Amino acid sequence: MTAPEGRGIAGYEHIGTFRILHVSTGNVCRSPITERLTRHALGQRLDDGLGRGLIVESAGTWGHEGAPMETNAELVLADFGADHSGFVGRELLDEHVIRADLVLTATRDHRAQVISMGHSAGLRTFTLKEFTRLVRAIDPATLPDPRDGVVERARALVRAAAALRGWLLAPSAEADEVNDPYGAPITVFRSIGDEIQEALDPVVTALTGVSTPR
């Protein structure tokens, strides 16, 4: 199988791959921002060799198939120096869930929809903020050394996070949600972008073993 054009970190897929799927509603605001910020952060922290095998993509539960991302979403990505080019919206399909090693959703409703599709997705599907909260509680020393490849480290991270779920609860239901900025002014989009970036940073650090570049 090959990665969808423009979405792969490695540029191609092989046996040692780890696929991250970001899910929101329309796949034109939150999940494109999260997809491209994830790719940008991984590119900053990993050289081509270590990053090979990581694939980052997105889809929407009511995805606007073939649509570009919202202009304000593109502007948010530009603020972070991330690339928005070549993005094409997608509707979430069974094959996306089947192929994903980690599904990160914008809200609990999205998470429930992914899990309801079956494919044993429950143990690898989290809201983004939920996954961040769980990752913060994991000792990085218990994970495989990223110098030996980030794919095994990523798989171990998902297993560890799944084991913590139910033990480490959110302070409120809303704490695990990223609100939809669709139709809102750029100030709201930028606030959501900051929120997503803040949630992603510890996740990418845990995946790569490399802290935020200074």
Coordinates of C-alpha atoms in Angstrom, one line a residue:
M1 CA 0.0 0.0 0.0
T2 CA 1.1 3.6 -0.5
A3 CA 0.4 6.6 1.6
P4 CA -2.3 9.0 0.2
E5 CA -0.5 11.6 -1.9
G6 CA 0.8 14.5 0.1
R7 CA 0.1 12.9 3.5
G8 CA 2.9 10.6 4.3
I9 CA 5.9 11.5 6.5
A10 CA 7.9 8.8 4.8
G11 CA 6.6 9.2 1.3
Y12 CA 5.9 5.5 1.1
E13 CA 4.6 2.7 3.3
H14 CA 6.4 -0.5 4.2
I15 CA 6.0 -3.2 6.8
G16 CA 7.3 -1.0 9.6
T17 CA 4.8 1.8 9.5
F18 CA 2.7 3.6 12.0
R19 CA -0.3 5.5 10.7
I20 CA -1.9 8.4 12.7
L21 CA -5.4 9.4 11.7
H22 CA -6.9 12.7 12.8
V23 CA -10.7 12.9 12.7
S24 CA -13.1 15.9 13.0
T25 CA -16.5 16.6 11.3
G26 CA -15.9 18.2 7.9
N27 CA -12.2 17.6 7.5
V28 CA -11.7 21.2 6.5
C29 CA -10.8 22.9 9.9
R30 CA -9.7 21.0 12.9
S31 CA -8.4 17.7 11.5
P32 CA -6.4 19.4 8.6
I33 CA -4.8 21.8 11.1
T34 CA -4.0 18.9 13.4
E35 CA -2.7 16.7 10.6
R36 CA -0.4 19.4 9.2
L37 CA 0.9 20.6 12.6
T38 CA 1.7 17.0 13.5
R39 CA 3.6 16.5 10.2
H40 CA 5.4 19.8 10.7
A41 CA 6.4 18.9 14.3
L42 CA 7.7 15.5 13.3
G43 CA 9.7 17.0 10.5
Q44 CA 11.3 19.4 12.8
R45 CA 12.4 16.7 15.3
L46 CA 13.2 13.7 13.2
D47 CA 15.7 13.3 10.3
D48 CA 14.5 11.3 7.3
G49 CA 15.9 8.0 8.6
L50 CA 14.2 8.1 12.1
G51 CA 10.9 9.5 10.7
R52 CA 10.5 6.9 8.1
G53 CA 7.4 4.8 8.6
L54 CA 5.3 7.5 10.2
I55 CA 2.3 8.4 8.2
V56 CA -0.1 11.2 9.2
E57 CA -3.5 11.8 7.6
S58 CA -7.0 13.0 8.4
A59 CA -10.7 12.5 7.5
G60 CA -14.1 13.8 8.6
T61 CA -17.2 11.9 9.9
W62 CA -19.1 14.2 7.6
G63 CA -16.1 14.9 5.5
H64 CA -16.3 17.3 2.5
E65 CA -14.8 14.9 0.0
G66 CA -12.3 16.6 -2.3
A67 CA -12.7 20.0 -0.6
P68 CA -9.8 22.3 0.3
M69 CA -9.3 23.3 3.9
E70 CA -10.8 26.5 5.1
T71 CA -8.8 29.6 4.3
N72 CA -8.6 30.5 8.0
A73 CA -7.2 27.1 8.7
E74 CA -4.5 27.7 6.0
L75 CA -3.7 31.0 7.8
V76 CA -3.3 29.3 11.1
L77 CA -0.9 26.8 9.6
A78 CA 1.1 29.6 8.1
D79 CA 1.4 31.1 11.6
F80 CA 3.2 28.0 12.7
G81 CA 5.3 27.6 9.5
A82 CA 3.4 24.5 8.5
D83 CA 2.6 23.5 5.0
H84 CA -1.1 23.5 3.9
S85 CA -0.4 22.7 0.2
G86 CA -2.0 19.8 -1.6
F87 CA -4.6 19.1 1.1
V88 CA -7.8 17.4 0.0
G89 CA -10.8 16.7 2.3
R90 CA -12.0 13.2 2.8
E91 CA -15.0 11.4 4.3
L92 CA -14.1 8.9 7.0
L93 CA -14.2 5.4 5.6
D94 CA -13.8 1.9 7.1
E95 CA -10.5 1.5 5.4
H96 CA -9.1 4.6 7.1
V97 CA -9.9 3.1 10.5
I98 CA -8.7 -0.3 9.6
R99 CA -5.3 1.0 8.5
A100 CA -4.8 3.4 11.4
D101 CA -2.6 2.6 14.3
L102 CA -3.7 5.6 16.3
V103 CA -6.9 7.6 15.8
L104 CA -7.0 11.1 17.4
T105 CA -10.4 12.8 17.3
A106 CA -11.5 16.4 18.0
T107 CA -14.3 15.4 20.3
R108 CA -15.8 12.5 22.3
D109 CA -18.6 12.3 19.7
H110 CA -16.1 11.7 16.9
R111 CA -14.3 9.1 19.1
A112 CA -17.6 7.3 19.6
Q113 CA -18.4 7.4 15.9
V114 CA -15.0 5.9 15.1
I115 CA -15.3 3.2 17.7
S116 CA -18.9 2.4 16.4
M117 CA -17.4 1.5 13.1
G118 CA -15.8 -1.6 14.6
H119 CA -12.5 -2.9 13.4
S120 CA -11.3 -3.2 17.1
A121 CA -10.7 0.5 17.1
G122 CA -11.5 1.1 20.8
L123 CA -8.0 0.6 22.1
R124 CA -6.3 2.9 19.6
T125 CA -8.9 5.7 19.4
F126 CA -8.7 8.7 21.7
T127 CA -9.7 12.4 21.6
L128 CA -6.5 14.4 21.0
K129 CA -6.7 16.0 24.4
E130 CA -7.4 12.7 26.1
F131 CA -4.4 11.2 24.5
T132 CA -2.3 14.2 25.6
R133 CA -3.4 13.8 29.2
L134 CA -2.6 10.1 29.2
V135 CA 0.8 10.5 27.5
R136 CA 1.8 13.1 30.1
A137 CA 1.5 10.3 32.7
I138 CA 3.7 7.8 30.9
D139 CA 7.4 7.5 31.9
P140 CA 9.3 7.9 28.6
A141 CA 12.0 5.6 30.0
T142 CA 9.5 2.7 29.7
L143 CA 9.3 3.2 26.0
P144 CA 11.6 1.8 23.3
D145 CA 14.6 4.0 22.4
P146 CA 13.5 6.2 19.4
R147 CA 17.0 5.8 18.0
D148 CA 16.0 2.2 17.2
G149 CA 13.0 3.6 15.2
V150 CA 10.0 5.5 16.2
V151 CA 7.4 3.0 15.0
E152 CA 7.9 0.5 17.8
R153 CA 8.0 3.4 20.3
A154 CA 4.7 4.8 18.9
R155 CA 3.1 1.4 19.2
A156 CA 4.2 1.0 22.8
L157 CA 3.0 4.5 23.6
V158 CA -0.5 3.7 22.3
R159 CA -0.6 0.5 24.4
A160 CA 0.5 2.4 27.5
A161 CA -2.1 5.1 27.0
A162 CA -4.9 2.6 26.5
A163 CA -3.8 0.8 29.8
L164 CA -4.2 4.1 31.7
R165 CA -7.6 5.0 30.3
G166 CA -10.2 4.6 33.0
W167 CA -7.6 5.3 35.7
L168 CA -6.7 8.8 34.7
L169 CA -9.9 10.7 34.2
A170 CA -10.5 14.1 32.7
P171 CA -11.4 16.9 35.2
S172 CA -14.5 17.6 33.0
A173 CA -16.1 16.2 29.9
E174 CA -15.2 19.4 28.0
A175 CA -11.5 19.1 28.9
D176 CA -11.2 16.4 26.2
E177 CA -12.8 18.5 23.4
V178 CA -11.5 20.8 20.7
N179 CA -14.4 23.1 19.6
D180 CA -15.3 23.6 16.0
P181 CA -14.2 27.0 14.6
Y182 CA -16.1 26.5 11.2
G183 CA -17.5 29.8 10.1
A184 CA -15.7 31.8 12.8
P185 CA -13.3 34.7 12.4
I186 CA -9.6 34.2 12.2
T187 CA -9.1 35.1 15.9
V188 CA -11.2 32.0 16.8
F189 CA -9.2 29.9 14.4
R190 CA -5.9 31.1 15.9
S191 CA -7.2 30.3 19.4
I192 CA -8.1 26.7 18.2
G193 CA -4.7 26.4 16.5
D194 CA -2.9 27.3 19.7
E195 CA -5.1 24.8 21.6
I196 CA -4.2 22.0 19.1
Q197 CA -0.5 22.9 19.1
E198 CA -0.4 22.8 22.9
A199 CA -2.1 19.4 22.9
L200 CA 0.2 18.0 20.2
D201 CA 3.5 19.1 21.7
P202 CA 3.7 16.4 24.4
V203 CA 2.4 13.8 22.1
V204 CA 5.1 14.5 19.5
T205 CA 7.7 14.7 22.2
A206 CA 6.6 11.3 23.5
L207 CA 6.6 9.8 20.0
T208 CA 10.0 11.0 19.0
G209 CA 11.9 11.3 22.3
V210 CA 12.8 14.9 21.2
S211 CA 11.6 18.0 23.0
T212 CA 10.3 21.1 21.3
P213 CA 13.0 22.7 19.2
R214 CA 14.1 26.0 20.8

